[in-house]
């Protein structure tokens, strides 16, 4: 099972809000997920990124692959280098 750390879009039309989740790579973007590890609000100034660093590091050490966007967000949040 390929596990990914990726964004799940929630929120209204034209008002995006994302949950940072750990999910099976084969599941749909807004489908079932294993665990929520943070949130991302791109509409605030500056963008609000809330991440549970311990959970993210645990999943990364277990082999989860972050998507490119999540990789950038984790870098901004100071979780990864």
mmCIF file of C-alpha atoms in Angstrom:
data_model
loop_
_atom_site.group_PDB
_atom_site.id
_atom_site.type_symbol
_atom_site.label_atom_id
_atom_site.label_comp_id
_atom_site.label_asym_id
_atom_site.label_seq_id
_atom_site.Cartn_x
_atom_site.Cartn_y
_atom_site.Cartn_z
ATOM 1 C CA UNK A 1 0.000 0.000 0.000
ATOM 2 C CA UNK A 2 1.478 3.344 -1.096
ATOM 3 C CA UNK A 3 0.767 5.916 1.604
ATOM 4 C CA UNK A 4 0.748 9.613 0.679
ATOM 5 C CA UNK A 5 0.588 12.819 2.682
ATOM 6 C CA UNK A 6 -1.614 15.134 0.638
ATOM 7 C CA UNK A 7 -4.281 17.837 0.688
ATOM 8 C CA UNK A 8 -8.014 17.189 0.996
ATOM 9 C CA UNK A 9 -10.118 20.132 -0.148
ATOM 10 C CA UNK A 10 -12.989 21.240 2.040
ATOM 11 C CA UNK A 11 -14.714 24.610 2.229
ATOM 12 C CA UNK A 12 -17.125 26.425 -0.026
ATOM 13 C CA UNK A 13 -16.936 27.372 -3.687
ATOM 14 C CA UNK A 14 -14.265 30.056 -4.239
ATOM 15 C CA UNK A 15 -13.227 29.710 -0.559
ATOM 16 C CA UNK A 16 -10.767 26.826 -0.422
ATOM 17 C CA UNK A 17 -9.621 25.288 2.847
ATOM 18 C CA UNK A 18 -7.515 22.149 2.987
ATOM 19 C CA UNK A 19 -6.824 19.381 5.468
ATOM 20 C CA UNK A 20 -3.376 17.808 5.342
ATOM 21 C CA UNK A 21 -4.079 14.081 5.488
ATOM 22 C CA UNK A 22 -2.381 10.705 5.298
ATOM 23 C CA UNK A 23 -4.154 8.463 2.772
ATOM 24 C CA UNK A 24 -3.701 5.441 0.549
ATOM 25 C CA UNK A 25 -2.308 6.630 -2.786
ATOM 26 C CA UNK A 26 -5.120 4.901 -4.692
ATOM 27 C CA UNK A 27 -7.994 6.616 -2.848
ATOM 28 C CA UNK A 28 -9.657 9.713 -4.388
ATOM 29 C CA UNK A 29 -8.610 13.231 -3.361
ATOM 30 C CA UNK A 30 -11.601 13.763 -1.088
ATOM 31 C CA UNK A 31 -12.140 10.091 -0.212
ATOM 32 C CA UNK A 32 -11.253 8.017 2.842
ATOM 33 C CA UNK A 33 -8.093 8.852 4.738
ATOM 34 C CA UNK A 34 -6.054 7.264 7.510
ATOM 35 C CA UNK A 35 -5.267 10.306 9.668
ATOM 36 C CA UNK A 36 -5.465 14.098 9.596
ATOM 37 C CA UNK A 37 -2.133 15.735 10.426
ATOM 38 C CA UNK A 38 -2.847 19.426 9.793
ATOM 39 C CA UNK A 39 -4.727 22.191 7.992
ATOM 40 C CA UNK A 40 -3.927 24.816 5.358
ATOM 41 C CA UNK A 41 -5.872 28.029 4.695
ATOM 42 C CA UNK A 42 -4.536 29.778 1.562
ATOM 43 C CA UNK A 43 -6.997 32.704 1.790
ATOM 44 C CA UNK A 44 -5.563 34.323 4.937
ATOM 45 C CA UNK A 45 -2.620 36.723 4.833
ATOM 46 C CA UNK A 46 -0.137 35.154 5.430
ATOM 47 C CA UNK A 47 -1.418 31.661 4.640
ATOM 48 C CA UNK A 48 -2.259 29.700 7.792
ATOM 49 C CA UNK A 49 -0.489 26.347 8.035
ATOM 50 C CA UNK A 50 -1.130 24.222 11.138
ATOM 51 C CA UNK A 51 0.742 20.924 11.302
ATOM 52 C CA UNK A 52 1.193 18.285 14.010
ATOM 53 C CA UNK A 53 4.949 17.844 13.549
ATOM 54 C CA UNK A 54 5.172 14.626 15.576
ATOM 55 C CA UNK A 55 2.514 12.868 13.486
ATOM 56 C CA UNK A 56 4.093 14.031 10.213
ATOM 57 C CA UNK A 57 7.566 12.858 11.253
ATOM 58 C CA UNK A 58 6.116 9.498 12.348
ATOM 59 C CA UNK A 59 4.453 8.980 8.948
ATOM 60 C CA UNK A 60 7.531 10.129 7.016
ATOM 61 C CA UNK A 61 9.697 7.670 8.981
ATOM 62 C CA UNK A 62 7.171 4.918 8.161
ATOM 63 C CA UNK A 63 7.614 5.605 4.431
ATOM 64 C CA UNK A 64 4.751 7.977 3.560
ATOM 65 C CA UNK A 65 5.474 10.135 0.505
ATOM 66 C CA UNK A 66 4.348 13.803 0.603
ATOM 67 C CA UNK A 67 3.026 15.380 -2.591
ATOM 68 C CA UNK A 68 4.986 18.310 -4.051
ATOM 69 C CA UNK A 69 2.589 20.896 -2.593
ATOM 70 C CA UNK A 70 2.607 19.312 0.858
ATOM 71 C CA UNK A 71 6.403 19.081 0.722
ATOM 72 C CA UNK A 72 6.547 22.877 0.212
ATOM 73 C CA UNK A 73 4.033 23.491 3.011
ATOM 74 C CA UNK A 74 5.978 21.292 5.446
ATOM 75 C CA UNK A 75 9.142 23.206 4.582
ATOM 76 C CA UNK A 76 7.401 26.554 5.241
ATOM 77 C CA UNK A 77 5.995 25.214 8.536
ATOM 78 C CA UNK A 78 9.506 24.155 9.587
ATOM 79 C CA UNK A 79 8.741 20.445 9.896
ATOM 80 C CA UNK A 80 11.222 19.336 7.206
ATOM 81 C CA UNK A 81 14.349 20.870 5.726
#
